[in-house]
PDB file of C-alpha atoms in Angstrom:
ATOM      1  CA  MET H  31      38.360  26.935 -69.515  1.00  0.00           C
ATOM      2  CA  ASN H  32      37.763  30.589 -68.619  1.00  0.00           C
ATOM      3  CA  LEU H  33      38.919  32.101 -65.348  1.00  0.00           C
ATOM      4  CA  SER H  34      35.387  32.479 -64.003  1.00  0.00           C
ATOM      5  CA  THR H  35      34.588  28.804 -64.379  1.00  0.00           C
ATOM      6  CA  LEU H  36      37.890  27.908 -62.728  1.00  0.00           C
ATOM      7  CA  ARG H  37      37.198  30.250 -59.786  1.00  0.00           C
ATOM      8  CA  LEU H  38      33.670  28.730 -59.405  1.00  0.00           C
ATOM      9  CA  ALA H  39      35.035  25.104 -59.426  1.00  0.00           C
ATOM     10  CA  PHE H  40      37.684  26.032 -56.813  1.00  0.00           C
ATOM     11  CA  ALA H  41      35.042  27.808 -54.541  1.00  0.00           C
ATOM     12  CA  GLY H  42      32.831  24.579 -54.793  1.00  0.00           C
ATOM     13  CA  THR H  43      35.663  22.366 -53.804  1.00  0.00           C
ATOM     14  CA  ALA H  44      36.608  24.521 -50.854  1.00  0.00           C
ATOM     15  CA  LEU H  45      32.953  24.481 -49.666  1.00  0.00           C
ATOM     16  CA  VAL H  46      32.802  20.657 -49.759  1.00  0.00           C
ATOM     17  CA  ALA H  47      36.119  20.410 -47.904  1.00  0.00           C
ATOM     18  CA  SER H  48      34.976  22.788 -45.152  1.00  0.00           C
ATOM     19  CA  MET H  49      31.726  20.831 -44.691  1.00  0.00           C
ATOM     20  CA  ALA H  50      33.722  17.642 -44.182  1.00  0.00           C
ATOM     21  CA  ALA H  51      36.067  19.443 -41.735  1.00  0.00           C
ATOM     22  CA  SER H  52      33.012  20.396 -39.592  1.00  0.00           C
ATOM     23  CA  ALA H  53      31.781  16.931 -38.813  1.00  0.00           C
ATOM     24  CA  ALA H  54      29.825  16.207 -35.583  1.00  0.00           C
ATOM     25  CA  ASP H  55      31.840  16.120 -32.341  1.00  0.00           C
ATOM     26  CA  GLY H  56      29.286  13.968 -30.585  1.00  0.00           C
ATOM     27  CA  THR H  57      25.697  12.874 -30.127  1.00  0.00           C
ATOM     28  CA  ILE H  58      23.069  13.817 -27.642  1.00  0.00           C
ATOM     29  CA  THR H  59      20.421  11.180 -26.804  1.00  0.00           C
ATOM     30  CA  PHE H  60      17.130  12.026 -25.178  1.00  0.00           C
ATOM     31  CA  THR H  61      15.288   9.424 -23.093  1.00  0.00           C
ATOM     32  CA  GLY H  62      12.304   9.492 -20.830  1.00  0.00           C
ATOM     33  CA  ASP H  63       9.349   7.600 -19.361  1.00  0.00           C
ATOM     34  CA  ILE H  64       5.626   8.092 -19.880  1.00  0.00           C
ATOM     35  CA  THR H  65       3.612   6.386 -17.148  1.00  0.00           C
ATOM     36  CA  ALA H  66      -0.070   5.691 -16.858  1.00  0.00           C
ATOM     37  CA  THR H  67      -0.229   7.405 -13.512  1.00  0.00           C
ATOM     38  CA  THR H  68       2.083   9.023 -11.029  1.00  0.00           C
ATOM     39  CA  CYS H  69       1.876   9.089  -7.257  1.00  0.00           C
ATOM     40  CA  ILE H  70      -1.459  10.305  -6.054  1.00  0.00           C
ATOM     41  CA  VAL H  71      -1.414  13.229  -3.611  1.00  0.00           C
ATOM     42  CA  GLY H  72      -4.002  13.336  -0.931  1.00  0.00           C
ATOM     43  CA  PRO H  73      -4.592  15.207   2.330  1.00  0.00           C
ATOM     44  CA  GLY H  74      -2.213  14.649   5.170  1.00  0.00           C
ATOM     45  CA  THR H  75      -2.262  16.065   8.603  1.00  0.00           C
ATOM     46  CA  GLY H  76      -4.416  19.239   8.997  1.00  0.00           C
ATOM     47  CA  ALA H  77      -5.949  18.836   5.537  1.00  0.00           C
ATOM     48  CA  GLU H  78      -9.343  17.591   4.481  1.00  0.00           C
ATOM     49  CA  GLY H  79     -10.919  16.161   1.323  1.00  0.00           C
ATOM     50  CA  ALA H  80      -9.840  13.156  -0.853  1.00  0.00           C
ATOM     51  CA  ALA H  81      -7.092  12.334  -3.226  1.00  0.00           C
ATOM     52  CA  LYS H  82      -6.653  14.999  -5.886  1.00  0.00           C
ATOM     53  CA  ALA H  83      -9.251  17.213  -4.178  1.00  0.00           C
ATOM     54  CA  ILE H  84      -7.580  18.556  -1.056  1.00  0.00           C
ATOM     55  CA  GLU H  85      -9.106  21.255   1.171  1.00  0.00           C
ATOM     56  CA  ILE H  86      -7.350  23.596   3.655  1.00  0.00           C
ATOM     57  CA  LYS H  87      -9.607  25.555   5.954  1.00  0.00           C
ATOM     58  CA  LEU H  88      -8.043  28.813   7.165  1.00  0.00           C
ATOM     59  CA  PRO H  89      -9.335  30.378  10.460  1.00  0.00           C
ATOM     60  CA  GLU H  90     -11.848  33.275  10.690  1.00  0.00           C
ATOM     61  CA  LEU H  91      -9.953  36.538  11.441  1.00  0.00           C
ATOM     62  CA  ALA H  92     -10.878  40.115  12.307  1.00  0.00           C
ATOM     63  CA  THR H  93      -9.790  42.610   9.544  1.00  0.00           C
ATOM     64  CA  SER H  94      -7.531  44.171  12.249  1.00  0.00           C
ATOM     65  CA  ALA H  95      -5.421  40.995  12.097  1.00  0.00           C
ATOM     66  CA  LEU H  96      -4.393  41.996   8.598  1.00  0.00           C
ATOM     67  CA  GLY H  97      -4.502  45.760   9.194  1.00  0.00           C
ATOM     68  CA  THR H  98      -1.396  46.706   7.206  1.00  0.00           C
ATOM     69  CA  ASP H  99       0.019  45.843   3.776  1.00  0.00           C
ATOM     70  CA  GLY H 100       2.228  42.812   4.179  1.00  0.00           C
ATOM     71  CA  ALA H 101       0.831  41.549   7.403  1.00  0.00           C
ATOM     72  CA  THR H 102       0.363  37.797   7.779  1.00  0.00           C
ATOM     73  CA  ASN H 103      -1.905  35.888  10.094  1.00  0.00           C
ATOM     74  CA  GLY H 104      -3.952  32.758  10.378  1.00  0.00           C
ATOM     75  CA  ASP H 105      -1.072  30.296   9.966  1.00  0.00           C
ATOM     76  CA  THR H 106      -2.585  26.901   9.259  1.00  0.00           C
ATOM     77  CA  ASP H 107      -0.259  23.891   9.242  1.00  0.00           C
ATOM     78  CA  PHE H 108      -1.163  21.038   6.975  1.00  0.00           C
ATOM     79  CA  SER H 109       0.563  18.471   4.840  1.00  0.00           C
ATOM     80  CA  LEU H 110       0.198  16.818   1.439  1.00  0.00           C
ATOM     81  CA  LYS H 111       0.820  13.133   1.300  1.00  0.00           C
ATOM     82  CA  LEU H 112       1.690  10.663  -1.403  1.00  0.00           C
ATOM     83  CA  ASP H 113      -0.574   7.686  -1.337  1.00  0.00           C
ATOM     84  CA  GLY H 114       2.047   4.883  -1.169  1.00  0.00           C
ATOM     85  CA  GLY H 115       0.093   2.932  -3.903  1.00  0.00           C
ATOM     86  CA  ALA H 116       1.812   0.604  -6.335  1.00  0.00           C
ATOM     87  CA  ASP H 117       2.361   3.399  -8.837  1.00  0.00           C
ATOM     88  CA  CYS H 118       4.116   5.561  -6.253  1.00  0.00           C
ATOM     89  CA  VAL H 119       6.221   2.719  -4.761  1.00  0.00           C
ATOM     90  CA  GLY H 120       7.380   2.086  -8.350  1.00  0.00           C
ATOM     91  CA  GLN H 121       8.945   5.613  -8.313  1.00  0.00           C
ATOM     92  CA  SER H 122      10.909   4.768  -5.174  1.00  0.00           C
ATOM     93  CA  GLY H 123      14.405   6.324  -5.152  1.00  0.00           C
ATOM     94  CA  LYS H 124      13.540   8.738  -7.991  1.00  0.00           C
ATOM     95  CA  LEU H 125      13.830  12.414  -7.492  1.00  0.00           C
ATOM     96  CA  GLY H 126      10.594  14.295  -7.792  1.00  0.00           C
ATOM     97  CA  LYS H 127       9.304  17.795  -8.057  1.00  0.00           C
ATOM     98  CA  MET H 128       5.995  19.227  -7.117  1.00  0.00           C
ATOM     99  CA  ALA H 129       5.301  22.269  -9.220  1.00  0.00           C
ATOM    100  CA  PHE H 130       2.223  24.655  -8.890  1.00  0.00           C
ATOM    101  CA  SER H 131       0.223  26.349 -11.620  1.00  0.00           C
ATOM    102  CA  GLY H 132      -3.075  28.022 -12.262  1.00  0.00           C
ATOM    103  CA  ALA H 133      -4.811  31.221 -12.963  1.00  0.00           C
ATOM    104  CA  ASN H 134      -4.978  32.260  -9.297  1.00  0.00           C
ATOM    105  CA  ILE H 135      -1.184  32.597  -8.906  1.00  0.00           C
ATOM    106  CA  ASN H 136      -0.141  36.174  -8.781  1.00  0.00           C
ATOM    107  CA  PRO H 137       2.978  36.231 -11.079  1.00  0.00           C
ATOM    108  CA  THR H 138       4.517  39.103  -9.095  1.00  0.00           C
ATOM    109  CA  THR H 139       4.088  37.982  -5.527  1.00  0.00           C
ATOM    110  CA  GLY H 140       3.938  34.225  -6.113  1.00  0.00           C
ATOM    111  CA  ARG H 141       0.921  34.131  -3.767  1.00  0.00           C
ATOM    112  CA  LEU H 142      -2.697  33.009  -4.470  1.00  0.00           C
ATOM    113  CA  THR H 143      -5.116  35.738  -5.363  1.00  0.00           C
ATOM    114  CA  ASN H 144      -8.446  35.765  -3.562  1.00  0.00           C
ATOM    115  CA  THR H 145     -11.458  35.036  -5.719  1.00  0.00           C
ATOM    116  CA  GLY H 146     -13.744  35.720  -2.716  1.00  0.00           C
ATOM    117  CA  THR H 147     -15.001  39.097  -1.590  1.00  0.00           C
ATOM    118  CA  ALA H 148     -12.410  40.174   0.919  1.00  0.00           C
ATOM    119  CA  ALA H 149     -10.260  42.926  -0.605  1.00  0.00           C
ATOM    120  CA  ASN H 150      -6.428  43.097  -0.382  1.00  0.00           C
ATOM    121  CA  VAL H 151      -5.952  39.417   0.783  1.00  0.00           C
ATOM    122  CA  GLU H 152      -3.810  36.806  -0.777  1.00  0.00           C
ATOM    123  CA  VAL H 153      -3.092  33.282   0.530  1.00  0.00           C
ATOM    124  CA  GLU H 154       0.628  32.510   1.034  1.00  0.00           C
ATOM    125  CA  LEU H 155       2.047  28.972   1.153  1.00  0.00           C
ATOM    126  CA  VAL H 156       5.154  28.393   3.272  1.00  0.00           C
ATOM    127  CA  SER H 157       7.497  25.287   3.022  1.00  0.00           C
ATOM    128  CA  ALA H 158      10.327  24.660   5.450  1.00  0.00           C
ATOM    129  CA  GLY H 159       9.822  28.103   6.949  1.00  0.00           C
ATOM    130  CA  THR H 160      10.145  29.887   3.580  1.00  0.00           C
ATOM    131  CA  PRO H 161       7.268  31.460   1.684  1.00  0.00           C
ATOM    132  CA  LEU H 162       6.936  29.833  -1.770  1.00  0.00           C
ATOM    133  CA  HIS H 163       6.819  31.876  -4.930  1.00  0.00           C
ATOM    134  CA  LEU H 164       4.283  29.562  -6.634  1.00  0.00           C
ATOM    135  CA  ALA H 165       5.030  30.874 -10.053  1.00  0.00           C
ATOM    136  CA  ASN H 166       8.718  29.922  -9.661  1.00  0.00           C
ATOM    137  CA  ASP H 167       9.414  27.538  -6.754  1.00  0.00           C
ATOM    138  CA  LYS H 168       9.120  23.863  -6.791  1.00  0.00           C
ATOM    139  CA  ILE H 169       9.265  21.352  -3.929  1.00  0.00           C
ATOM    140  CA  ASP H 170      11.995  18.795  -4.528  1.00  0.00           C
ATOM    141  CA  PHE H 171      11.885  15.324  -2.848  1.00  0.00           C
ATOM    142  CA  ALA H 172      13.188  11.814  -3.273  1.00  0.00           C
ATOM    143  CA  VAL H 173      10.365   9.244  -3.190  1.00  0.00           C
ATOM    144  CA  ASN H 174      10.848   7.003  -0.268  1.00  0.00           C
ATOM    145  CA  ALA H 175      10.770   3.190  -0.300  1.00  0.00           C
ATOM    146  CA  THR H 176       7.042   3.081   0.789  1.00  0.00           C
ATOM    147  CA  GLY H 177       6.013   5.814  -1.541  1.00  0.00           C
ATOM    148  CA  ASP H 178       4.175   7.729   1.179  1.00  0.00           C
ATOM    149  CA  ASN H 179       6.178  10.922   1.336  1.00  0.00           C
ATOM    150  CA  GLU H 180       4.578  13.776   3.399  1.00  0.00           C
ATOM    151  CA  PHE H 181       5.149  17.440   2.649  1.00  0.00           C
ATOM    152  CA  PRO H 182       4.478  19.683   5.691  1.00  0.00           C
ATOM    153  CA  MET H 183       3.414  23.202   4.663  1.00  0.00           C
ATOM    154  CA  THR H 184       1.712  26.241   6.140  1.00  0.00           C
ATOM    155  CA  ALA H 185      -1.002  28.377   4.514  1.00  0.00           C
ATOM    156  CA  ARG H 186      -1.757  31.860   5.771  1.00  0.00           C
ATOM    157  CA  TYR H 187      -3.509  35.075   4.883  1.00  0.00           C
ATOM    158  CA  ARG H 188      -1.387  38.020   3.661  1.00  0.00           C
ATOM    159  CA  ALA H 189      -2.591  41.563   3.398  1.00  0.00           C
ATOM    160  CA  SER H 190      -1.566  42.717  -0.159  1.00  0.00           C
ATOM    161  CA  GLY H 191      -2.030  46.261  -1.385  1.00  0.00           C
ATOM    162  CA  GLY H 192      -3.261  47.640   1.831  1.00  0.00           C
ATOM    163  CA  ALA H 193      -5.315  46.574   4.911  1.00  0.00           C
ATOM    164  CA  ALA H 194      -7.578  43.550   4.445  1.00  0.00           C
ATOM    165  CA  GLY H 195     -11.211  44.197   3.780  1.00  0.00           C
ATOM    166  CA  GLN H 196     -14.100  42.198   5.181  1.00  0.00           C
ATOM    167  CA  GLY H 197     -15.453  39.193   3.230  1.00  0.00           C
ATOM    168  CA  ASP H 198     -14.718  35.697   2.343  1.00  0.00           C
ATOM    169  CA  VAL H 199     -11.524  34.162   1.022  1.00  0.00           C
ATOM    170  CA  SER H 200     -11.394  31.468  -1.561  1.00  0.00           C
ATOM    171  CA  THR H 201      -8.640  30.419  -3.961  1.00  0.00           C
ATOM    172  CA  THR H 202      -7.247  27.300  -5.711  1.00  0.00           C
ATOM    173  CA  VAL H 203      -3.980  26.071  -7.171  1.00  0.00           C
ATOM    174  CA  GLU H 204      -3.096  23.113  -9.311  1.00  0.00           C
ATOM    175  CA  TYR H 205      -0.057  20.886  -8.697  1.00  0.00           C
ATOM    176  CA  THR H 206       1.882  18.563 -10.950  1.00  0.00           C
ATOM    177  CA  LEU H 207       4.372  15.874  -9.947  1.00  0.00           C
ATOM    178  CA  SER H 208       7.313  14.944 -12.143  1.00  0.00           C
ATOM    179  CA  TYR H 209      10.189  12.486 -11.595  1.00  0.00           C
ATOM    180  CA  ASN H 210      13.853  12.204 -12.729  1.00  0.00           C
TER     181      ASN H 210
END
């Protein structure tokens, strides 16, 4: 047997031995649930509309109320409410998250861009006294025993990029609920 063949045989044996020595240290198992529906969110206090089609009406303001970049005004308190239906009660005790998405979220400010005609206006959502960055923030909650959690929030105008211009304000945002 020549020296090259002997070296190759030795290298192959060393490779097999090293593979056996690097056996798995453990296993990770992934589990989850896929449900037909989740809790339905509807309008609570200060909100209008129906389940999954909630409307918040902000007040009419003079442009002077938003006369400088960063000014806020028109605070409108409202709440979103879980419906307490059987699908929601079935989530009782689980930890939930409400996340926001959609084309109207300004990724830099986290506020909702105006699709109406008023220039330099965004809509800001506030939860527990803190403005939400809708591109990043989620609302955490534990589903209560009756499945009718209520999420108090505030919506308001915010001048963005200068003083607000005259016109209408309109925007939308989607939400998604998930549970752990």
